Every structure is written in structure tokens, then in C-alpha cells.
PDB file of N, CA and C in Angstrom:
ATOM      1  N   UNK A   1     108.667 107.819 138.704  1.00 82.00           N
ATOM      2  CA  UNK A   1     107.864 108.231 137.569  1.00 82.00           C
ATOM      3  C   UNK A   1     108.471 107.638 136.306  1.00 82.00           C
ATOM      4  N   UNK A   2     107.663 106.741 135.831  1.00 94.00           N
ATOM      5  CA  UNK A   2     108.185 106.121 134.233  1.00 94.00           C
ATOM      6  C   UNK A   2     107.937 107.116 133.158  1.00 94.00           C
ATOM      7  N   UNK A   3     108.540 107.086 132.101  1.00 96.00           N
ATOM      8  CA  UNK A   3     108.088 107.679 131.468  1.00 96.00           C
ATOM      9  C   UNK A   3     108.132 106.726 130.070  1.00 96.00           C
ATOM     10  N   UNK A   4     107.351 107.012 128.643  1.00 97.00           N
ATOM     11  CA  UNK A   4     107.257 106.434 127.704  1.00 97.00           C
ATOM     12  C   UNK A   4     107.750 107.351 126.386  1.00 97.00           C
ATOM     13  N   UNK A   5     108.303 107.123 125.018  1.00 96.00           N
ATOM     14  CA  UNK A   5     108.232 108.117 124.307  1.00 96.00           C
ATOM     15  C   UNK A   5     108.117 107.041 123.214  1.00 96.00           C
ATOM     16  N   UNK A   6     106.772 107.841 122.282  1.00 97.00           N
ATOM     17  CA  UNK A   6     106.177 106.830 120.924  1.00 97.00           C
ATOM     18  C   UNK A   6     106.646 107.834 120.158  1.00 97.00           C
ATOM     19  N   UNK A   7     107.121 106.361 119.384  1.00 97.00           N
ATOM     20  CA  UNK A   7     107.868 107.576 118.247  1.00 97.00           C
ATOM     21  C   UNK A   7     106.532 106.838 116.791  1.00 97.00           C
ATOM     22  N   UNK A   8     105.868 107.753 115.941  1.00 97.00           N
ATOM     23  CA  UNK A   8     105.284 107.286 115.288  1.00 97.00           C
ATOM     24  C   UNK A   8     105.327 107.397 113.648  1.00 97.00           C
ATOM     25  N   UNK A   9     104.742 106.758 113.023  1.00 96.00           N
ATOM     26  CA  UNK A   9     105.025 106.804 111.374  1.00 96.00           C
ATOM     27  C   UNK A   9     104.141 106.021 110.810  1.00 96.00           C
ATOM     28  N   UNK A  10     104.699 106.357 109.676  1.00 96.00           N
ATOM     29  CA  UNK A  10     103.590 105.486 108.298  1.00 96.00           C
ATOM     30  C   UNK A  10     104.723 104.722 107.736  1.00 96.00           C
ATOM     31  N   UNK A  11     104.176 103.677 106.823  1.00 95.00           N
ATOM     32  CA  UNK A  11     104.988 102.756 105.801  1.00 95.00           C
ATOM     33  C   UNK A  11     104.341 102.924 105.037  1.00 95.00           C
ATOM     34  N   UNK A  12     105.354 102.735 103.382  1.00 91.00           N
ATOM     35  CA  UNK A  12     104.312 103.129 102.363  1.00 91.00           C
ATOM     36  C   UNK A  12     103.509 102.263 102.238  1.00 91.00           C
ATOM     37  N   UNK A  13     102.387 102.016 101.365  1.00 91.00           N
ATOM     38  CA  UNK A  13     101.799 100.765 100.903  1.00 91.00           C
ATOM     39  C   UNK A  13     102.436 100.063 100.093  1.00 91.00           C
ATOM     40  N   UNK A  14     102.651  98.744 100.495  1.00 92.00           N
ATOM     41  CA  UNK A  14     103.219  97.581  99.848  1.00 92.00           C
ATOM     42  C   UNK A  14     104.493  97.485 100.712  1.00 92.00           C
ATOM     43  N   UNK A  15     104.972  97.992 101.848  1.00 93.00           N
ATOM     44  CA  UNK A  15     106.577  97.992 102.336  1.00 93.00           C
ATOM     45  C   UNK A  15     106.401  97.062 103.523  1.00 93.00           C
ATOM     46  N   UNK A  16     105.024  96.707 103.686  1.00 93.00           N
ATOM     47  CA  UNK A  16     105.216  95.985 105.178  1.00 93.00           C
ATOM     48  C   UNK A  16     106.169  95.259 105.334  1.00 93.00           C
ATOM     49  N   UNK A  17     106.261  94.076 104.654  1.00 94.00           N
ATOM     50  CA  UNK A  17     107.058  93.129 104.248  1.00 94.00           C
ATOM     51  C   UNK A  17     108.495  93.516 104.547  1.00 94.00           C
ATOM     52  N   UNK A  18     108.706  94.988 103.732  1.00 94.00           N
ATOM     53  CA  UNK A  18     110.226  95.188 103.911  1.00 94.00           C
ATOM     54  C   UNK A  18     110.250  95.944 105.499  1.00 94.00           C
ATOM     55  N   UNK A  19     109.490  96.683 105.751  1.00 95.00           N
ATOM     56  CA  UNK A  19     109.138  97.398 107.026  1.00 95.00           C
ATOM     57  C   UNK A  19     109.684  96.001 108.398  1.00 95.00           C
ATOM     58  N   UNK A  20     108.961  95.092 108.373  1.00 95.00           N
ATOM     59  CA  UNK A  20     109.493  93.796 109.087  1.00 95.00           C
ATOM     60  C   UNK A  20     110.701  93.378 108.663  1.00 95.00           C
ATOM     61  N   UNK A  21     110.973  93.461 107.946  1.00 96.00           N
ATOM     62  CA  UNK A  21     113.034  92.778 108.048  1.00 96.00           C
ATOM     63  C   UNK A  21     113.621  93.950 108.678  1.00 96.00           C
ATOM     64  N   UNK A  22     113.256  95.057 108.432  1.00 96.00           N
ATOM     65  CA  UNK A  22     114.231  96.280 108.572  1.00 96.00           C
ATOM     66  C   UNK A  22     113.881  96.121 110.222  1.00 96.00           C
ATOM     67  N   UNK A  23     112.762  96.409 110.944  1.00 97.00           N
ATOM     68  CA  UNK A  23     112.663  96.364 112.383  1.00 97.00           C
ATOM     69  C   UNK A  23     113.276  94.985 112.887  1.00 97.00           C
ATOM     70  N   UNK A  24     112.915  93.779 112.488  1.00 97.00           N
ATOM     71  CA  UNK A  24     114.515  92.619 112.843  1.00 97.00           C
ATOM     72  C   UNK A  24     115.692  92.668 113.014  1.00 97.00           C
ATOM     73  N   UNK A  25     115.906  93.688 111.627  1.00 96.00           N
ATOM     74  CA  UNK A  25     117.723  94.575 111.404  1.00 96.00           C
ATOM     75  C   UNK A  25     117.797  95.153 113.029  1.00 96.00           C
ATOM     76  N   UNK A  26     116.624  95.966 113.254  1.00 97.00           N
ATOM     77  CA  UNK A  26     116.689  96.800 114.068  1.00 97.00           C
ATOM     78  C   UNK A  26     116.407  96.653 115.441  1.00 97.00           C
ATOM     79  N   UNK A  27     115.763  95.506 115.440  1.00 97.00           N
ATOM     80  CA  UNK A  27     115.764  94.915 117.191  1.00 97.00           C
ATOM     81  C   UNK A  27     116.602  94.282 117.419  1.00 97.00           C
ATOM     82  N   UNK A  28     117.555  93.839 116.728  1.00 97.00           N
ATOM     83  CA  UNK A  28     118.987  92.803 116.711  1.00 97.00           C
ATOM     84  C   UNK A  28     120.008  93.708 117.090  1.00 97.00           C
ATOM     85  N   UNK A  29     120.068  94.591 116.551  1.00 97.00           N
ATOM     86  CA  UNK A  29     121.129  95.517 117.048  1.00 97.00           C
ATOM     87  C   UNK A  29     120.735  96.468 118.036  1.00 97.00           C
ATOM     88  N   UNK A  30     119.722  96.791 118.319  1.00 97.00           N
ATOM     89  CA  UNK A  30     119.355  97.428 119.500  1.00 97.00           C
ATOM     90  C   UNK A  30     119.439  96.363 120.802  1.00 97.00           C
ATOM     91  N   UNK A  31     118.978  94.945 120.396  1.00 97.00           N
ATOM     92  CA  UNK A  31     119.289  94.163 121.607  1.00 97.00           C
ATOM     93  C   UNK A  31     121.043  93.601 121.900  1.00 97.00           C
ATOM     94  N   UNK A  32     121.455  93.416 121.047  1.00 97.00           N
ATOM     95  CA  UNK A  32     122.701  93.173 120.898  1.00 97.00           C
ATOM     96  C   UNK A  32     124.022  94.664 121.510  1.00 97.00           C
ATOM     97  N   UNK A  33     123.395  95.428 121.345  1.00 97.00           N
ATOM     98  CA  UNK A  33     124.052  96.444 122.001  1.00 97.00           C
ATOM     99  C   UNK A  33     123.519  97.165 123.694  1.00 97.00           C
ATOM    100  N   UNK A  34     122.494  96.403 124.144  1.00 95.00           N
ATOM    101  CA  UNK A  34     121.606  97.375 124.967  1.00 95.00           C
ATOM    102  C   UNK A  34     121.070  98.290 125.391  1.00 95.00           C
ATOM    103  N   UNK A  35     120.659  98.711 123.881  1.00 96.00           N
ATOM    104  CA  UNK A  35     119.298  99.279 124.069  1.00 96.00           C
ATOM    105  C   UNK A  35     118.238  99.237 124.410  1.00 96.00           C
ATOM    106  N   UNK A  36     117.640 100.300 124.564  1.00 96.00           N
ATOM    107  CA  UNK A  36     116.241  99.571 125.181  1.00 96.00           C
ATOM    108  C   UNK A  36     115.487  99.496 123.829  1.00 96.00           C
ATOM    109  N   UNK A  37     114.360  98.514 124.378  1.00 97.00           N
ATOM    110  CA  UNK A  37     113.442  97.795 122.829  1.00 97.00           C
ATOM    111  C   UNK A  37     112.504  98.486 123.113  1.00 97.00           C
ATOM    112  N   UNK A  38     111.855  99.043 121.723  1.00 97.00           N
ATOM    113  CA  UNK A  38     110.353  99.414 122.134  1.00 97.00           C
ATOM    114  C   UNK A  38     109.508  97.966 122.242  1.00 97.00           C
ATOM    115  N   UNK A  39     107.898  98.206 122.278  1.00 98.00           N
ATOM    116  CA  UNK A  39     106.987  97.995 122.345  1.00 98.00           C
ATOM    117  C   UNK A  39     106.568  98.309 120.654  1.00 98.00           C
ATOM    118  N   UNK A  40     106.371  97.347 119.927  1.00 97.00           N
ATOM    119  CA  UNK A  40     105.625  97.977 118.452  1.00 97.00           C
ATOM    120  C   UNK A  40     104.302  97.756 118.270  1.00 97.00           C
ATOM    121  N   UNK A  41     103.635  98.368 117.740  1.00 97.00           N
ATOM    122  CA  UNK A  41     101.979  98.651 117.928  1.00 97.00           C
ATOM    123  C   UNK A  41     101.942  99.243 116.524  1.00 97.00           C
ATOM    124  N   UNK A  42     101.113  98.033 115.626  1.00 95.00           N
ATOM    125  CA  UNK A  42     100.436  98.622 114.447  1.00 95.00           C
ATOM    126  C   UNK A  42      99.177  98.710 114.280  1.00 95.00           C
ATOM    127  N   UNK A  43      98.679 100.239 113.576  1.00 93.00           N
ATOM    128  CA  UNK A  43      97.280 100.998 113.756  1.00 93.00           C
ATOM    129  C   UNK A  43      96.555  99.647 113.061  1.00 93.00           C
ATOM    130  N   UNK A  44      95.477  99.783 113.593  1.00 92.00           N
ATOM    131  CA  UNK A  44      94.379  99.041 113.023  1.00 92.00           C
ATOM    132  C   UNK A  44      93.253 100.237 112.634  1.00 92.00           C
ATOM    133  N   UNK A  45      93.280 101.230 113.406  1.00 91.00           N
ATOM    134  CA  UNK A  45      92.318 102.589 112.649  1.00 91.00           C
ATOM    135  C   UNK A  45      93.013 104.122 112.407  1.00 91.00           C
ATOM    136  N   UNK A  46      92.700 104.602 111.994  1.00 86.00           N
ATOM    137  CA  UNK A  46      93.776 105.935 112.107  1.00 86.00           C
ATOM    138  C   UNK A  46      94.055 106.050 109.992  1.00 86.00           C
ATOM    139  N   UNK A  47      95.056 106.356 109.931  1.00 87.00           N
ATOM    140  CA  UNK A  47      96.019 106.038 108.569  1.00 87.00           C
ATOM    141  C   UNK A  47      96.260 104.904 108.790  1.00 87.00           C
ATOM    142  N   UNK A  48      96.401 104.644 106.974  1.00 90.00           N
ATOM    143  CA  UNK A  48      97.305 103.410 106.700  1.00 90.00           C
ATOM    144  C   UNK A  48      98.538 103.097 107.067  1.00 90.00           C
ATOM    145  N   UNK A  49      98.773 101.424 107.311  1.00 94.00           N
ATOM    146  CA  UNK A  49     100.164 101.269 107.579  1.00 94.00           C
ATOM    147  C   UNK A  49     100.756 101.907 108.895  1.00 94.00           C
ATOM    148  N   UNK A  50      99.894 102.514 109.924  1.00 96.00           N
ATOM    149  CA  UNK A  50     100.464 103.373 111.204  1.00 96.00           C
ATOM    150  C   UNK A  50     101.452 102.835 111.993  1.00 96.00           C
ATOM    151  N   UNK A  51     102.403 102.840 112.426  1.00 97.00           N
ATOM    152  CA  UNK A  51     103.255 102.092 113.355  1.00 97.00           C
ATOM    153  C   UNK A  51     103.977 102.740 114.433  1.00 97.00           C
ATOM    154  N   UNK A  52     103.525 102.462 115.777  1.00 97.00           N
ATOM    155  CA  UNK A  52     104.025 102.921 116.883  1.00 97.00           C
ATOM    156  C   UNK A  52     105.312 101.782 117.813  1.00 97.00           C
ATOM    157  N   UNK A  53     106.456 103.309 117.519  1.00 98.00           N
ATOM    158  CA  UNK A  53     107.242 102.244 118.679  1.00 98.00           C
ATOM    159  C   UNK A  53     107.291 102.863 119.896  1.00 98.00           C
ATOM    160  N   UNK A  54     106.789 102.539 121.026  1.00 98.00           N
ATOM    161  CA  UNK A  54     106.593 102.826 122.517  1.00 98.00           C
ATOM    162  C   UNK A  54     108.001 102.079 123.533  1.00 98.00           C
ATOM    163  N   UNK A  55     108.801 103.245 123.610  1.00 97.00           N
ATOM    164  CA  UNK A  55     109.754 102.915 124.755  1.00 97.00           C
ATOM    165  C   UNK A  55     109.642 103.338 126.451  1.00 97.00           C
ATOM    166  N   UNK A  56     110.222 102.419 127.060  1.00 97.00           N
ATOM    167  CA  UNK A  56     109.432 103.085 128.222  1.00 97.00           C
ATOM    168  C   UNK A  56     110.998 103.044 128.808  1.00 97.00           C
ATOM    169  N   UNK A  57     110.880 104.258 130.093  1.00 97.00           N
ATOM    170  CA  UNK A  57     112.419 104.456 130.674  1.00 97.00           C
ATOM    171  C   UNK A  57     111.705 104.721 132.174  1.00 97.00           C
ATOM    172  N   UNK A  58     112.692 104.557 132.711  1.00 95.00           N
ATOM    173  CA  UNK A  58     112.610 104.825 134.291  1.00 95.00           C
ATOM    174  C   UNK A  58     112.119 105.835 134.919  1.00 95.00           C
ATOM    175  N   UNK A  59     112.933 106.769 134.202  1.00 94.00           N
ATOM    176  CA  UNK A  59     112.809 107.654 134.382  1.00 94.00           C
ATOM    177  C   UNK A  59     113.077 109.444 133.304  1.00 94.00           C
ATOM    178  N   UNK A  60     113.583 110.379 133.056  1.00 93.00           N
ATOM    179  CA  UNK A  60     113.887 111.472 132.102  1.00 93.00           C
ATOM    180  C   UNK A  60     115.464 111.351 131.748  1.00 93.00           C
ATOM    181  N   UNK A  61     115.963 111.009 133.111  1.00 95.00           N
ATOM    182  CA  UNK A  61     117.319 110.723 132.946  1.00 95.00           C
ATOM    183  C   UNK A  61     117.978 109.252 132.046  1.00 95.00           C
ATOM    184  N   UNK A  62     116.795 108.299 132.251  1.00 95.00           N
ATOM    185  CA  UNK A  62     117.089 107.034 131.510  1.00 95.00           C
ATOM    186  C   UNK A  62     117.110 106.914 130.126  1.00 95.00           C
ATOM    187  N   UNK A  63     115.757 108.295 129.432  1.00 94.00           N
ATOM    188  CA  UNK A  63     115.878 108.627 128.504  1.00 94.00           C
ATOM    189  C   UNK A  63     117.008 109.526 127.662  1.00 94.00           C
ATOM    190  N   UNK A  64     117.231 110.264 128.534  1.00 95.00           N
ATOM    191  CA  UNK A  64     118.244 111.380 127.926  1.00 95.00           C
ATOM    192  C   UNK A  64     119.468 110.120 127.353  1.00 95.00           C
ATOM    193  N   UNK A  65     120.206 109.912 128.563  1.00 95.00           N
ATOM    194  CA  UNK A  65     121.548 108.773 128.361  1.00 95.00           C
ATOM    195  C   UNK A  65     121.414 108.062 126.930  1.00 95.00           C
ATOM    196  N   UNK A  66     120.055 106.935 126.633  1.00 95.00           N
ATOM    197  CA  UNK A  66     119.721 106.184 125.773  1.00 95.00           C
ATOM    198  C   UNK A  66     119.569 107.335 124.751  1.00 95.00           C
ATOM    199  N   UNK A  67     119.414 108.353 124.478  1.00 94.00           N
ATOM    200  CA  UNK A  67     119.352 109.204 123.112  1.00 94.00           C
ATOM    201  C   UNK A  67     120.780 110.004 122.976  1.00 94.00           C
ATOM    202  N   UNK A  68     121.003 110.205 123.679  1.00 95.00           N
ATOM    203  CA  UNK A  68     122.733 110.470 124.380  1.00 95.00           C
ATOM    204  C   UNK A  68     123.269 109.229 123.143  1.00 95.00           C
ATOM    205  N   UNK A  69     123.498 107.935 123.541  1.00 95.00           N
ATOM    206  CA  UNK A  69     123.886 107.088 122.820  1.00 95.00           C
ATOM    207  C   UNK A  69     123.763 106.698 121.654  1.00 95.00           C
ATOM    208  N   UNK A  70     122.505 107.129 121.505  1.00 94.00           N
ATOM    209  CA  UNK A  70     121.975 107.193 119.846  1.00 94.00           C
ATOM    210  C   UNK A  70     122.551 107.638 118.874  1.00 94.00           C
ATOM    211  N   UNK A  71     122.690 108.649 119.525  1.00 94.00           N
ATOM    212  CA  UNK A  71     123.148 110.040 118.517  1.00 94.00           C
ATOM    213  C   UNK A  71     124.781 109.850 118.062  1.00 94.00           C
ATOM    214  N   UNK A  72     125.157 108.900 119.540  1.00 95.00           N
ATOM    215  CA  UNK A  72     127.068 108.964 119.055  1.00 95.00           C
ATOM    216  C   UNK A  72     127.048 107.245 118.043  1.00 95.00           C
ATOM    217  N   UNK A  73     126.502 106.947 117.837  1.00 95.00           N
ATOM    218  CA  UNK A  73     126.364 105.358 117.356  1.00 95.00           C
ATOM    219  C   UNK A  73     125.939 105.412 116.050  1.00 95.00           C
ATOM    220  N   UNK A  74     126.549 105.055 114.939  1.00 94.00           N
ATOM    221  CA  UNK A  74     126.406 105.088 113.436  1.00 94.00           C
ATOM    222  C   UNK A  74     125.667 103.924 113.250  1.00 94.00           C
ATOM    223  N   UNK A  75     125.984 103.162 113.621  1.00 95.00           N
ATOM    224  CA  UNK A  75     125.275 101.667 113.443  1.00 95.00           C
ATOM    225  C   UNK A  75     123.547 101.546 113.904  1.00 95.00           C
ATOM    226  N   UNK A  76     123.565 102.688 114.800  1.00 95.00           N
ATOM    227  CA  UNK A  76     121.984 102.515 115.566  1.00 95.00           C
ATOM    228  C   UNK A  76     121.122 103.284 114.710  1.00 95.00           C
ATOM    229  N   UNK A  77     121.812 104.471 113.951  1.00 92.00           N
ATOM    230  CA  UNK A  77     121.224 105.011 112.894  1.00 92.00           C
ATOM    231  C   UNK A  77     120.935 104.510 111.854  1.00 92.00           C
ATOM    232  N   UNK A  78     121.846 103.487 111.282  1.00 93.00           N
ATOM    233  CA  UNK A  78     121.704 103.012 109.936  1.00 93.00           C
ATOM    234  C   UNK A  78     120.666 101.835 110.352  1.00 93.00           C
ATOM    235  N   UNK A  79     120.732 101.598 111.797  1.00 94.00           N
ATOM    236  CA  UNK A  79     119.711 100.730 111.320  1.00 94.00           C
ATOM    237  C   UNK A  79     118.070 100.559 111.874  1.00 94.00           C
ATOM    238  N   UNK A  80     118.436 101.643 112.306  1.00 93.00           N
ATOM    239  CA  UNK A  80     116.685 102.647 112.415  1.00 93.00           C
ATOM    240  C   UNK A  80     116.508 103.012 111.123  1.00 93.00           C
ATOM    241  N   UNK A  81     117.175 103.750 110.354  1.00 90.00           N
ATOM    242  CA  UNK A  81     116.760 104.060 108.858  1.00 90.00           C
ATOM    243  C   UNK A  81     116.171 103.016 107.850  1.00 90.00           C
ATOM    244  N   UNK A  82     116.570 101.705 108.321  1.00 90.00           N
ATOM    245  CA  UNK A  82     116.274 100.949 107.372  1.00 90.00           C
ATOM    246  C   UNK A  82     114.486 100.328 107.818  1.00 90.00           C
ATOM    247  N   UNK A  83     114.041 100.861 108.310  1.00 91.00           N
ATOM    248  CA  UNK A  83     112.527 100.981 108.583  1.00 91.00           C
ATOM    249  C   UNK A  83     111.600 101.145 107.893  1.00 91.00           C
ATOM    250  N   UNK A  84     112.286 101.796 106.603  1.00 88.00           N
ATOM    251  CA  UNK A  84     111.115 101.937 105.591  1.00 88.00           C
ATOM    252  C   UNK A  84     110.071 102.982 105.879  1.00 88.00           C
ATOM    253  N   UNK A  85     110.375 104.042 107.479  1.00 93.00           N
ATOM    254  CA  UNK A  85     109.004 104.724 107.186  1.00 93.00           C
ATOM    255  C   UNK A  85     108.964 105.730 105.829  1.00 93.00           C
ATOM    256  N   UNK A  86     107.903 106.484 105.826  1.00 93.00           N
ATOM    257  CA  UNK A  86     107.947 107.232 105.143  1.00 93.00           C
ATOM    258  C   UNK A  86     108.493 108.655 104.944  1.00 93.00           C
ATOM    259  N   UNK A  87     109.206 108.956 104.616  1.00 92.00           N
ATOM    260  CA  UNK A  87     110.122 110.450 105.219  1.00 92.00           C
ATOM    261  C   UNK A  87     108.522 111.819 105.177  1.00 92.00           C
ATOM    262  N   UNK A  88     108.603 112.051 106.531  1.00 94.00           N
ATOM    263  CA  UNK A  88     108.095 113.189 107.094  1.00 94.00           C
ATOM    264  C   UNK A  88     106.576 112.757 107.749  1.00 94.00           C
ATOM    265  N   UNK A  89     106.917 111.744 107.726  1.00 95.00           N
ATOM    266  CA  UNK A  89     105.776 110.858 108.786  1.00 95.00           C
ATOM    267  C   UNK A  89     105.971 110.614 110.131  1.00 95.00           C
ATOM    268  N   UNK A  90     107.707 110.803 110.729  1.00 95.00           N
ATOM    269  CA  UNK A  90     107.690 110.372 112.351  1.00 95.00           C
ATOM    270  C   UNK A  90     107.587 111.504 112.776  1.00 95.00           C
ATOM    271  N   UNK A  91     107.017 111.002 114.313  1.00 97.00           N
ATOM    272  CA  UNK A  91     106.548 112.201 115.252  1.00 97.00           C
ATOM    273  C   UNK A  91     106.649 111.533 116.536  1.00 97.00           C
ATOM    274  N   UNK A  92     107.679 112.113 117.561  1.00 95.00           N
ATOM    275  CA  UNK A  92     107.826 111.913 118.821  1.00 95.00           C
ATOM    276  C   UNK A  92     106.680 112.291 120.061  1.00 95.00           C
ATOM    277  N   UNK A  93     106.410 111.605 120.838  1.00 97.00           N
ATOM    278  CA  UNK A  93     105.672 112.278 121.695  1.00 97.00           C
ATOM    279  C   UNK A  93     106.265 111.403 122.923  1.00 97.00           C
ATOM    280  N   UNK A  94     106.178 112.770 124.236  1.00 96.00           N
ATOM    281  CA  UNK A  94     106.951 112.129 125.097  1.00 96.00           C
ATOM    282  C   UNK A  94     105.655 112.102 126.509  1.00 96.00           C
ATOM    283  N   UNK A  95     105.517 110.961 127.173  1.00 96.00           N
ATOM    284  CA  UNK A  95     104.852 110.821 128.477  1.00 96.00           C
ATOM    285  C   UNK A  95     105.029 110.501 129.850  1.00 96.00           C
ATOM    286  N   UNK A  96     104.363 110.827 130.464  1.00 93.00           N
ATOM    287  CA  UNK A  96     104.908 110.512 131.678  1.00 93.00           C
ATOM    288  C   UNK A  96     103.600 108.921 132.151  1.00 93.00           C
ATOM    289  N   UNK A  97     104.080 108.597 133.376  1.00 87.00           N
ATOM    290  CA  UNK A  97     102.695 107.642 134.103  1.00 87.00           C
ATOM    291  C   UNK A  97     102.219 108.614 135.066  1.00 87.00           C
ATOM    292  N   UNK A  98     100.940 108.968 135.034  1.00 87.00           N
ATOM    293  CA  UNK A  98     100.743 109.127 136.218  1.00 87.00           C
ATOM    294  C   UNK A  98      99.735 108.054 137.331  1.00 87.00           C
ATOM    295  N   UNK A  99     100.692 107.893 138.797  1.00 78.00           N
ATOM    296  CA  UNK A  99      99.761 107.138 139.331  1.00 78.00           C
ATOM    297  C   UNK A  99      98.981 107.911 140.436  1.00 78.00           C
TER     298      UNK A  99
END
């Protein structure tokens, strides 16, 4: 059973620009350390500026570990923060596949 967790948000208007360097910041060091990468998906309907990052894990346990790591890593924070969303715009949602 895979599972996925979208983590979602807004950027303000006018930040795209900076919104894209900061996720570069942030796929560089997520790949450079091995993490797993999301999947990024920007709204075309919904709110403005919407941006979904979709990670997918093996399994519950693949997830836990990878947020496990998160949490002890200063560097993975600072450079998720630099994303530009908008503070009180992300929202986790967690899924499973079913086949």
C-alpha cells in the first residue's frame, strides 16, 4: 500500500518568481541529502497561486522515518521555509492507493 501526503499552500501574488528559487533551494537539498522529492503541481483553478507538493512513500512507515528526519535536520527546515508560502495557508493531507 503506497501512500501519498500533499502538503498544500498559496504564494502571495507577485512571489512566484521568488517561490521558484526557494523550491530549487529546496529540491537541492532535499536531493542532495535523500530525501524524498515531491511531485509539484500548480493550481490552474481553485485560489490563486495554489501549489501542491505530493510525496509518495511506500508505505506509513516510509513516511514516519522521512518526517522523523525532518524534524532533527535544521537545514531541511530552513530550506522549506524559504518557499515563500503564505503563513497559514499549508495544509497536510495524508492518502493511501487503493487498488
Amino acid at each position: 500500500m503506497t501512500v501519498q501526503i500533499h502538503v498544500d499552500g498559496r504564494v502571495a501574488q507577485g512571489r512566484l518568481a521568488a517561490f521558484a528559487e526557494g523550491l530549487e533551494r529546496y529540491l537541492g537539498y532535499a536531493r542532495e541529502h535523500g530525501y524524498t522529492l515531491p511531485r509539484v503541481l500548480q493550481g490552474l483553478s481553485g485560489p490563486m497561486n495554489s501549489i501542491r507538493l505530493a510525496y509518495t512513500y511506500d508505505d506509513l512507515a516510509a513516511y514516519e522515518e522521512h518526517e522523523g528526519r525532518t524534524l532533527q535536520d535544521a537545514g531541511y527546515a530552513a530550506a522549506a521555509s524559504g518557499m515563500e508560502f503564505v503563513e497559514g495557508t499549508i495544509t497536510y493531507s495524508l492518502f493511501r492507493t487503493v487498488e
